[in-house]
Structure formats: C-alpha cells, structure tokens
Amino acid sequence: MGNGAASVIAIDGPAGVGKSTVGVQLAERLGYLFLDSGVLYRAVALAALQRGIPIGDEAELRDLAASLNIEVRLPHPSEAHDQRQYTVLLDGTDVTWQLRQPQVEAVVSEVAAWPAVRTAMLPHQRNIAAAGRIVMVGRDIGTVVLPNADLKIYLEAPLQERAKRRYKERIERGEHPSIAQVEQEVAHRDEIDSHRATSPLRPAEDAIILNTGDLSADEVLDKVTQLAGGVI
Ligand code: CDP
C-alpha cells in the first residue's frame, strides 16, 4: 500500500451490485477494517421478527436498534469453511446466515426506511470509522454516514445482472428460488431504498460512479484499488 492511499473509503450502491465482495477484498488488500452497514439493518430486522415486533412500529424498532449489541468480525478459522466473509454476532449469538434468510430480505428495507432506526445506527457506524483505515459499504455511507470520506465509490449495474448474482448466491446456499422471484425481491428493495425520505440510495455529488455490469469481480477490485491509491 502506498502512503497516499485513501483512509476512509465509502462504497455505496443497490442490492446485488457486488459491494460486499469488492469491499471485503479491498479492505484485505489495504489492510483495513471492513464494515457492511447492511448487516446492522438486517440484524434489527431479524431481532424484530424473532421478538414479534411489528415492522410498522418505528418507536419500538428504534428502541430495539439502540439496545442491540451487534458485532461484526473476521471469521475464526473454525467458521471460515462455509464461505462467510465475516461473522455477525447479535447479542453474542452467531446470526451470520440468518441475516440472509428470505424472511429478513422481505422486511429489511421497511425497517431501514424508519428515520429513528437510521439515527440509532449512526453512532455505531461513525465510531467504527473514527480511527480511519476503513472500507464501509452501504446505501448512504458517502452521502450521510461518512460525508467526509476520502474516497466515495458508487457501484451500479442493471437489475437483471444484480438479480442473477443474488440468484446464484442463493442456489449455492441450497435454496430454490425462481429467478423471477429474486428479481422481484431485489426490485422491491431498490424501490424502497431509492424513494424513502431519509437517506435515500443515491450517489454523493463527489462519488465516482462505476458500472459493474460488464466487469468481472477481479476487474472491479483492481479498479477500486487503483482509485484508492493502493497497490494491485
Ligand atoms: O447485500 P445487499 O445489497 O442485498 O443488502 P444490504 O447491503 O445487506 O442491505 C440490506 C438493506 O438494508 C437494504 O436494502 C437497505 O434497505 C438497508 N440499508 C440501508 O438502508 N442503508 C445502508 N447503509 C445499508 C443497508
């Protein structure tokens, strides 16, 4: 890594665009921390489902979000065999794969659209970034969470491409969705994420927009490494 490498790196974009994959690998190359902010909202959604808290109850969800202990860390060697990129602990319990369940996918965007839930998540995200040397991915990292990031990247790709990636991931996990079903789910989240009043999905004015549709995962990684000022 060169000395001129960006320290705080924000990567935003819609579902299935490859943010986490590229973010994890970029952080690894640079020797940085990585945070997928989506897991925070997924953890709140999962906890709400487990406790029977209605997804329409903003105040209850805010209290829940503020009270949860969500820890994201690199996998231990004993866990790494199952393809996970990181491990998520919710109040001490490993929920890494539960966060990807269709039940969570179905409600996470409604949970994340509540302004009070987003506010409750801000300190957590900013604390993690305070020391620098971090790659954080999400929807509003460059616009709201870390507006002073050294580098902001916004990834985009057509819905069909993104749905195809999500479909493959779910087949690999032993699920049996139809491609049409996955496309509909991704489109549903796109719709809510892009049109909510608070922190909607959009590129920051100073973000570099990268279309990943025609690029392999390695090509995207090389491109963002270059932009970050790191060594490929
Ligand atoms: O991995 P994928 O892009 O499918 O989803 P994710 O990044 O885990 O995010 C799940 C949901 O959390 C998104 O659809 C958003 O509704 C919400 N989210 C958000 O509102 N703000 C963020 N910074 C990250 C995620």
CSV table of C-alpha atoms and ligand atoms in Angstrom, one decimal, residues 12-17 19-20 36-39 41-42 100 105 108-110 112-113 118 125 137-141 145 166 189-190 192-193 196 199, ligand 1:
chain,number,residue,atom,x,y,z
A,12,ASP,CA,-22.5,2.6,-1.9
A,13,GLY,CA,-24.9,1.0,-4.4
A,14,PRO,CA,-28.0,-1.1,-4.8
A,15,ALA,CA,-28.6,-4.7,-3.8
A,16,GLY,CA,-26.6,-7.3,-5.6
A,17,VAL,CA,-24.1,-4.9,-7.2
A,19,LYS,CA,-20.4,-4.0,-2.8
A,20,SER,CA,-19.6,-6.5,-0.1
A,36,ASP,CA,-21.0,-3.9,5.7
A,37,SER,CA,-23.5,-1.5,7.1
A,38,GLY,CA,-26.4,-3.5,5.7
A,39,VAL,CA,-25.8,-6.2,8.4
A,41,TYR,CA,-30.3,-3.2,9.4
A,42,ARG,CA,-30.5,-6.9,8.8
A,100,ARG,CA,-29.6,-13.7,4.7
A,105,GLU,CA,-34.8,-9.8,3.0
A,108,VAL,CA,-35.2,-5.2,5.9
A,109,SER,CA,-35.9,-2.2,3.6
A,110,GLU,CA,-39.0,-1.3,5.6
A,112,ALA,CA,-34.2,0.7,7.3
A,113,ALA,CA,-36.6,3.3,6.0
A,118,ARG,CA,-31.2,5.1,11.0
A,125,GLN,CA,-21.0,3.3,12.1
A,137,VAL,CA,-20.3,-0.3,2.3
A,138,GLY,CA,-24.0,0.5,2.2
A,139,ARG,CA,-26.6,2.9,0.7
A,140,ASP,CA,-25.8,6.2,2.4
A,141,ILE,CA,-22.3,6.0,3.5
A,145,VAL,CA,-22.8,8.4,7.4
A,166,ARG,CA,-28.3,-12.9,-6.0
A,189,ARG,CA,-35.8,-3.3,-2.1
A,190,ASP,CA,-34.5,-0.9,-4.9
A,192,ILE,CA,-38.0,1.4,-1.1
A,193,ASP,CA,-34.3,2.2,-0.8
A,196,ARG,CA,-37.5,6.8,1.2
A,199,SER,CA,-31.0,8.9,3.4
B,1,CDP,O1,-26.3,-7.0,0.3
B,1,CDP,P1,-27.5,-6.3,-0.2
B,1,CDP,O2,-27.1,-5.1,-1.0
B,1,CDP,O3,-28.6,-7.1,-0.7
B,1,CDP,O4,-28.2,-5.7,1.1
B,1,CDP,P2,-27.5,-5.0,2.3
B,1,CDP,O5,-26.4,-4.1,1.9
B,1,CDP,O6,-27.2,-6.0,3.3
B,1,CDP,O7,-28.7,-4.1,2.8
B,1,CDP,C1,-30.0,-4.6,3.2
B,1,CDP,C2,-30.9,-3.4,3.3
B,1,CDP,O8,-30.5,-2.6,4.4
B,1,CDP,C3,-31.0,-2.5,2.1
B,1,CDP,O9,-31.9,-3.0,1.1
B,1,CDP,C4,-31.4,-1.2,2.7
B,1,CDP,O10,-32.8,-1.1,2.8
B,1,CDP,C5,-30.8,-1.2,4.0
B,1,CDP,N1,-29.5,-0.4,4.1
B,1,CDP,C6,-29.6,0.9,4.3
B,1,CDP,O11,-30.7,1.4,4.4
B,1,CDP,N2,-28.5,1.7,4.5
B,1,CDP,C7,-27.3,1.2,4.5
B,1,CDP,N3,-26.2,1.9,4.6
B,1,CDP,C8,-27.2,-0.2,4.2
B,1,CDP,C9,-28.3,-1.0,4.1
